[in-house]
Short mmCIF file of C-alpha atoms in Angstrom, two decimals:
data_model
loop_
_atom_site.label_atom_id
_atom_site.label_comp_id
_atom_site.label_asym_id
_atom_site.label_seq_id
_atom_site.Cartn_x
_atom_site.Cartn_y
_atom_site.Cartn_z
CA UNK A 30 -44.10 -24.42 63.55
CA UNK A 31 -41.43 -24.44 60.85
CA UNK A 32 -43.83 -22.67 58.48
CA UNK A 33 -44.50 -19.94 61.06
CA UNK A 34 -40.79 -19.41 61.64
CA UNK A 35 -40.11 -19.29 57.91
CA UNK A 36 -42.91 -16.74 57.39
CA UNK A 37 -41.49 -14.63 60.19
CA UNK A 38 -37.99 -14.70 58.67
CA UNK A 39 -39.32 -13.77 55.23
CA UNK A 40 -41.37 -10.89 56.67
CA UNK A 41 -38.35 -9.55 58.55
CA UNK A 42 -36.20 -9.72 55.43
CA UNK A 43 -38.82 -7.89 53.34
CA UNK A 44 -39.12 -5.14 55.95
CA UNK A 45 -35.34 -4.86 56.10
CA UNK A 46 -35.07 -4.46 52.32
CA UNK A 47 -37.87 -1.90 52.20
CA UNK A 48 -36.15 0.12 54.92
CA UNK A 49 -32.80 -0.07 53.12
CA UNK A 50 -34.45 1.06 49.88
CA UNK A 51 -36.20 4.00 51.54
CA UNK A 52 -32.91 5.12 53.05
CA UNK A 53 -31.23 4.74 49.70
CA UNK A 54 -33.87 6.89 48.00
CA UNK A 55 -33.25 9.61 50.59
CA UNK A 56 -29.52 9.45 49.85
CA UNK A 57 -30.09 9.69 46.09
CA UNK A 58 -32.55 12.56 46.40
CA UNK A 59 -30.22 14.46 48.71
CA UNK A 60 -27.40 14.46 46.14
CA UNK A 61 -26.38 17.97 45.16
CA UNK A 62 -27.37 19.42 41.81
CA UNK A 63 -25.44 22.24 40.14
CA UNK A 64 -27.37 24.43 37.72
CA UNK A 65 -25.15 26.57 35.50
CA UNK A 66 -27.28 29.68 35.77
CA UNK A 67 -27.62 32.59 38.17
CA UNK A 68 -29.50 31.98 41.41
CA UNK A 69 -31.73 34.95 40.59
CA UNK A 70 -33.41 32.61 38.07
CA UNK A 71 -34.02 29.75 40.53
CA UNK A 72 -37.80 30.09 40.17
CA UNK A 73 -37.42 28.78 36.62
CA UNK A 74 -36.16 25.39 37.80
CA UNK A 75 -38.60 24.35 40.53
CA UNK A 76 -40.15 21.79 38.19
CA UNK A 77 -37.02 19.88 37.20
CA UNK A 78 -35.82 18.25 40.42
CA UNK A 79 -37.07 16.57 43.58
CA UNK A 80 -37.91 18.67 46.62
CA UNK A 81 -35.17 16.99 48.68
CA UNK A 82 -32.49 17.72 46.11
CA UNK A 83 -29.83 20.15 47.28
CA UNK A 84 -29.46 22.72 44.52
CA UNK A 85 -26.72 25.28 43.96
CA UNK A 86 -26.26 27.75 41.14
CA UNK A 87 -23.22 28.91 39.19
CA UNK A 88 -22.77 32.15 41.14
CA UNK A 89 -22.91 30.22 44.43
CA UNK A 90 -20.31 27.60 43.51
CA UNK A 91 -16.59 27.16 42.93
CA UNK A 92 -14.57 24.55 41.03
CA UNK A 93 -13.18 23.13 44.27
CA UNK A 94 -16.59 21.76 45.31
CA UNK A 95 -17.39 20.18 41.93
CA UNK A 96 -16.91 16.64 43.24
CA UNK A 97 -19.81 17.10 45.67
CA UNK A 98 -22.37 17.41 42.87
CA UNK A 99 -24.30 14.43 41.51
CA UNK A 100 -25.52 16.24 38.38
CA UNK A 101 -24.49 19.35 36.47
CA UNK A 102 -27.23 21.00 34.41
CA UNK A 103 -26.47 23.44 31.58
CA UNK A 104 -29.75 25.27 30.77
CA UNK A 105 -28.06 27.40 28.11
CA UNK A 106 -25.05 26.83 25.86
CA UNK A 107 -23.82 29.69 23.69
CA UNK A 108 -22.14 28.96 20.37
CA UNK A 109 -18.87 30.08 21.98
CA UNK A 110 -19.23 27.65 24.89
CA UNK A 111 -20.36 24.77 22.68
CA UNK A 112 -17.32 25.15 20.44
CA UNK A 113 -15.04 25.63 23.43
CA UNK A 114 -16.23 22.46 25.18
CA UNK A 115 -15.88 20.44 21.97
CA UNK A 116 -12.29 21.64 21.67
CA UNK A 117 -11.50 21.49 25.39
CA UNK A 118 -11.03 25.27 25.65
CA UNK A 119 -12.62 27.36 28.42
CA UNK A 120 -14.59 30.26 26.97
CA UNK A 121 -16.60 31.28 30.03
CA UNK A 122 -17.39 30.16 33.55
CA UNK A 123 -20.02 27.78 32.13
CA UNK A 124 -17.60 25.99 29.80
CA UNK A 125 -15.00 25.98 32.58
CA UNK A 126 -17.31 24.05 34.92
CA UNK A 127 -18.40 21.67 32.15
CA UNK A 128 -14.88 20.88 31.00
CA UNK A 129 -13.77 20.32 34.58
CA UNK A 130 -16.88 18.18 35.14
CA UNK A 131 -16.05 15.99 32.14
CA UNK A 132 -12.52 15.49 33.45
CA UNK A 133 -13.93 14.48 36.85
CA UNK A 134 -16.48 12.08 35.40
CA UNK A 135 -19.55 14.08 36.44
CA UNK A 136 -23.05 13.50 35.04
CA UNK A 137 -23.65 16.54 32.79
CA UNK A 138 -26.96 17.36 31.12
CA UNK A 139 -27.45 20.12 28.55
CA UNK A 140 -30.98 21.33 27.85
CA UNK A 141 -31.55 21.12 24.10
CA UNK A 142 -33.87 24.13 23.98
CA UNK A 143 -31.10 26.35 25.35
CA UNK A 144 -28.39 25.47 22.79
CA UNK A 145 -27.96 28.72 20.89
CA UNK A 146 -27.15 27.54 17.35
CA UNK A 147 -30.44 25.63 17.07
CA UNK A 148 -32.33 28.93 16.92
CA UNK A 149 -30.83 29.60 13.49
CA UNK A 150 -31.71 26.30 11.80
CA UNK A 151 -34.14 27.82 9.31
CA UNK A 152 -31.87 30.74 8.31
CA UNK A 153 -28.27 29.56 8.57
CA UNK A 154 -26.06 28.32 5.77
CA UNK A 155 -26.42 24.53 6.01
CA UNK A 156 -22.69 23.78 5.90
CA UNK A 157 -22.00 26.34 8.62
CA UNK A 158 -24.89 25.03 10.71
CA UNK A 159 -23.48 21.52 10.37
CA UNK A 160 -20.28 22.65 12.11
CA UNK A 161 -22.24 23.30 15.29
CA UNK A 162 -24.14 20.04 14.93
CA UNK A 163 -20.79 18.29 14.86
CA UNK A 164 -19.71 20.18 17.98
CA UNK A 165 -22.85 18.93 19.71
CA UNK A 166 -22.23 15.36 18.57
CA UNK A 167 -18.68 15.66 19.86
CA UNK A 168 -19.65 16.80 23.37
CA UNK A 169 -22.22 13.98 23.51
CA UNK A 170 -19.38 11.55 22.89
CA UNK A 171 -17.72 13.09 25.95
CA UNK A 172 -20.69 11.81 27.99
CA UNK A 173 -22.88 14.93 28.01
CA UNK A 174 -26.60 14.16 27.68
CA UNK A 175 -28.67 16.54 25.56
CA UNK A 176 -32.36 16.46 26.48
CA UNK A 177 -35.46 18.56 26.10
CA UNK A 178 -36.41 20.52 29.20
CA UNK A 179 -39.71 18.67 29.63
CA UNK A 180 -37.81 15.37 29.86
CA UNK A 181 -35.33 16.56 32.48
CA UNK A 182 -37.46 15.65 35.49
CA UNK A 183 -38.10 12.21 33.99
CA UNK A 184 -34.36 11.53 33.76
CA UNK A 185 -33.96 12.05 37.51
CA UNK A 186 -37.07 9.98 38.17
CA UNK A 187 -35.86 7.09 35.99
CA UNK A 188 -32.35 7.15 37.45
CA UNK A 189 -33.81 6.94 40.94
CA UNK A 190 -36.18 4.17 39.90
CA UNK A 191 -33.28 2.26 38.39
CA UNK A 192 -31.19 2.61 41.56
CA UNK A 193 -34.19 1.71 43.72
CA UNK A 194 -34.76 -1.51 41.77
CA UNK A 195 -31.11 -2.51 42.01
CA UNK A 196 -31.05 -1.92 45.76
CA UNK A 197 -34.35 -3.65 46.46
CA UNK A 198 -33.98 -6.94 44.67
CA UNK A 199 -30.57 -6.95 42.98
CA UNK A 200 -32.12 -7.54 39.58
CA UNK A 201 -30.90 -5.95 36.37
CA UNK A 202 -33.08 -2.95 35.62
CA UNK A 203 -35.53 -3.20 32.73
CA UNK A 204 -36.94 0.20 31.82
CA UNK A 205 -39.94 0.71 29.58
CA UNK A 206 -39.57 1.02 25.84
CA UNK A 207 -38.60 4.40 24.35
CA UNK A 208 -40.57 5.67 21.35
CA UNK A 209 -38.76 7.51 18.55
CA UNK A 210 -41.29 8.80 16.04
CA UNK A 211 -39.09 10.67 13.55
CA UNK A 212 -38.58 10.46 9.79
CA UNK A 213 -34.81 10.21 10.21
CA UNK A 214 -33.22 8.59 13.27
CA UNK A 215 -29.64 9.74 13.85
CA UNK A 216 -27.00 8.54 16.30
CA UNK A 217 -27.75 11.20 18.92
CA UNK A 218 -31.43 10.11 19.06
CA UNK A 219 -30.38 6.57 19.97
CA UNK A 220 -27.66 7.86 22.28
CA UNK A 221 -30.08 10.08 24.23
CA UNK A 222 -32.57 7.25 24.76
CA UNK A 223 -29.86 4.76 25.72
CA UNK A 224 -28.11 7.21 28.02
CA UNK A 225 -31.33 7.72 30.00
CA UNK A 226 -31.55 3.96 30.49
CA UNK A 227 -33.69 2.65 27.65
CA UNK A 228 -32.46 -0.60 26.09
CA UNK A 229 -35.64 -1.21 24.10
CA UNK A 230 -36.55 1.36 21.45
CA UNK A 231 -39.62 1.45 19.23
CA UNK A 232 -39.18 3.09 15.81
CA UNK A 233 -41.69 3.85 13.06
CA UNK A 234 -41.24 1.29 10.27
CA UNK A 235 -41.09 4.15 7.75
CA UNK A 236 -38.23 5.89 9.59
CA UNK A 237 -34.74 6.00 8.10
CA UNK A 238 -31.90 5.03 10.45
CA UNK A 239 -28.52 6.54 9.62
CA UNK A 240 -25.45 4.23 9.41
CA UNK A 241 -23.91 5.80 12.54
CA UNK A 242 -27.13 5.14 14.45
CA UNK A 243 -27.11 1.51 13.26
CA UNK A 244 -23.51 1.11 14.44
CA UNK A 245 -24.42 2.57 17.85
CA UNK A 246 -27.40 0.21 18.14
CA UNK A 247 -25.24 -2.81 17.35
CA UNK A 248 -22.33 -1.87 19.59
CA UNK A 249 -24.61 -1.32 22.58
CA UNK A 250 -26.91 -4.29 21.85
CA UNK A 251 -30.04 -2.15 21.85
CA UNK A 252 -33.31 -3.88 21.02
CA UNK A 253 -35.22 -2.22 18.18
CA UNK A 254 -38.91 -2.81 17.50
CA UNK A 255 -40.72 -1.41 14.46
CA UNK A 256 -44.36 -0.36 14.55
#
């Protein structure tokens, strides 16, 4: 009899937690997403967010409603905006929203493919090009994530998975290992992986890790495995 009662209690608790988790997923997916582009280009972004996500575009939004957004996505960053954000100076409506978002603690993601200066890597004077690299490193220190477009959807998926795990069983999340297969690993490579949620990173044993990257690994207690 006691066994039957215990089984019943356990079953009820499991069902309760599953229901809570499902509701929580709906809440997360319904969070508003601001894309800093014109709504006339909305067809270009159907692949980067969940169907239930409420999406607004730059021309549909105002600063006053910034607090209602869960994420702010910057598909394109001009050299002018990149420099402006790094220096805290508004250069356009895009940099205005991003600067305000930083001040309000918003989750901001810049798409790497749309950062203008990167297009000139093969032609630019290296010292001049390095100025813009430093601007990018600076805005990343402000909490802005820089990711490739194809990884954008995965960030939302992993963040939801992480929140789902925490809500379901209260355990500390343990995401899969990130793989960095580059000749030179710099601080922003480690930062990007860690900021997504990876605490275990696999690196090619022939890769060179810069001193700044090593410091970041140590300060954040990131586990490194060599293959």
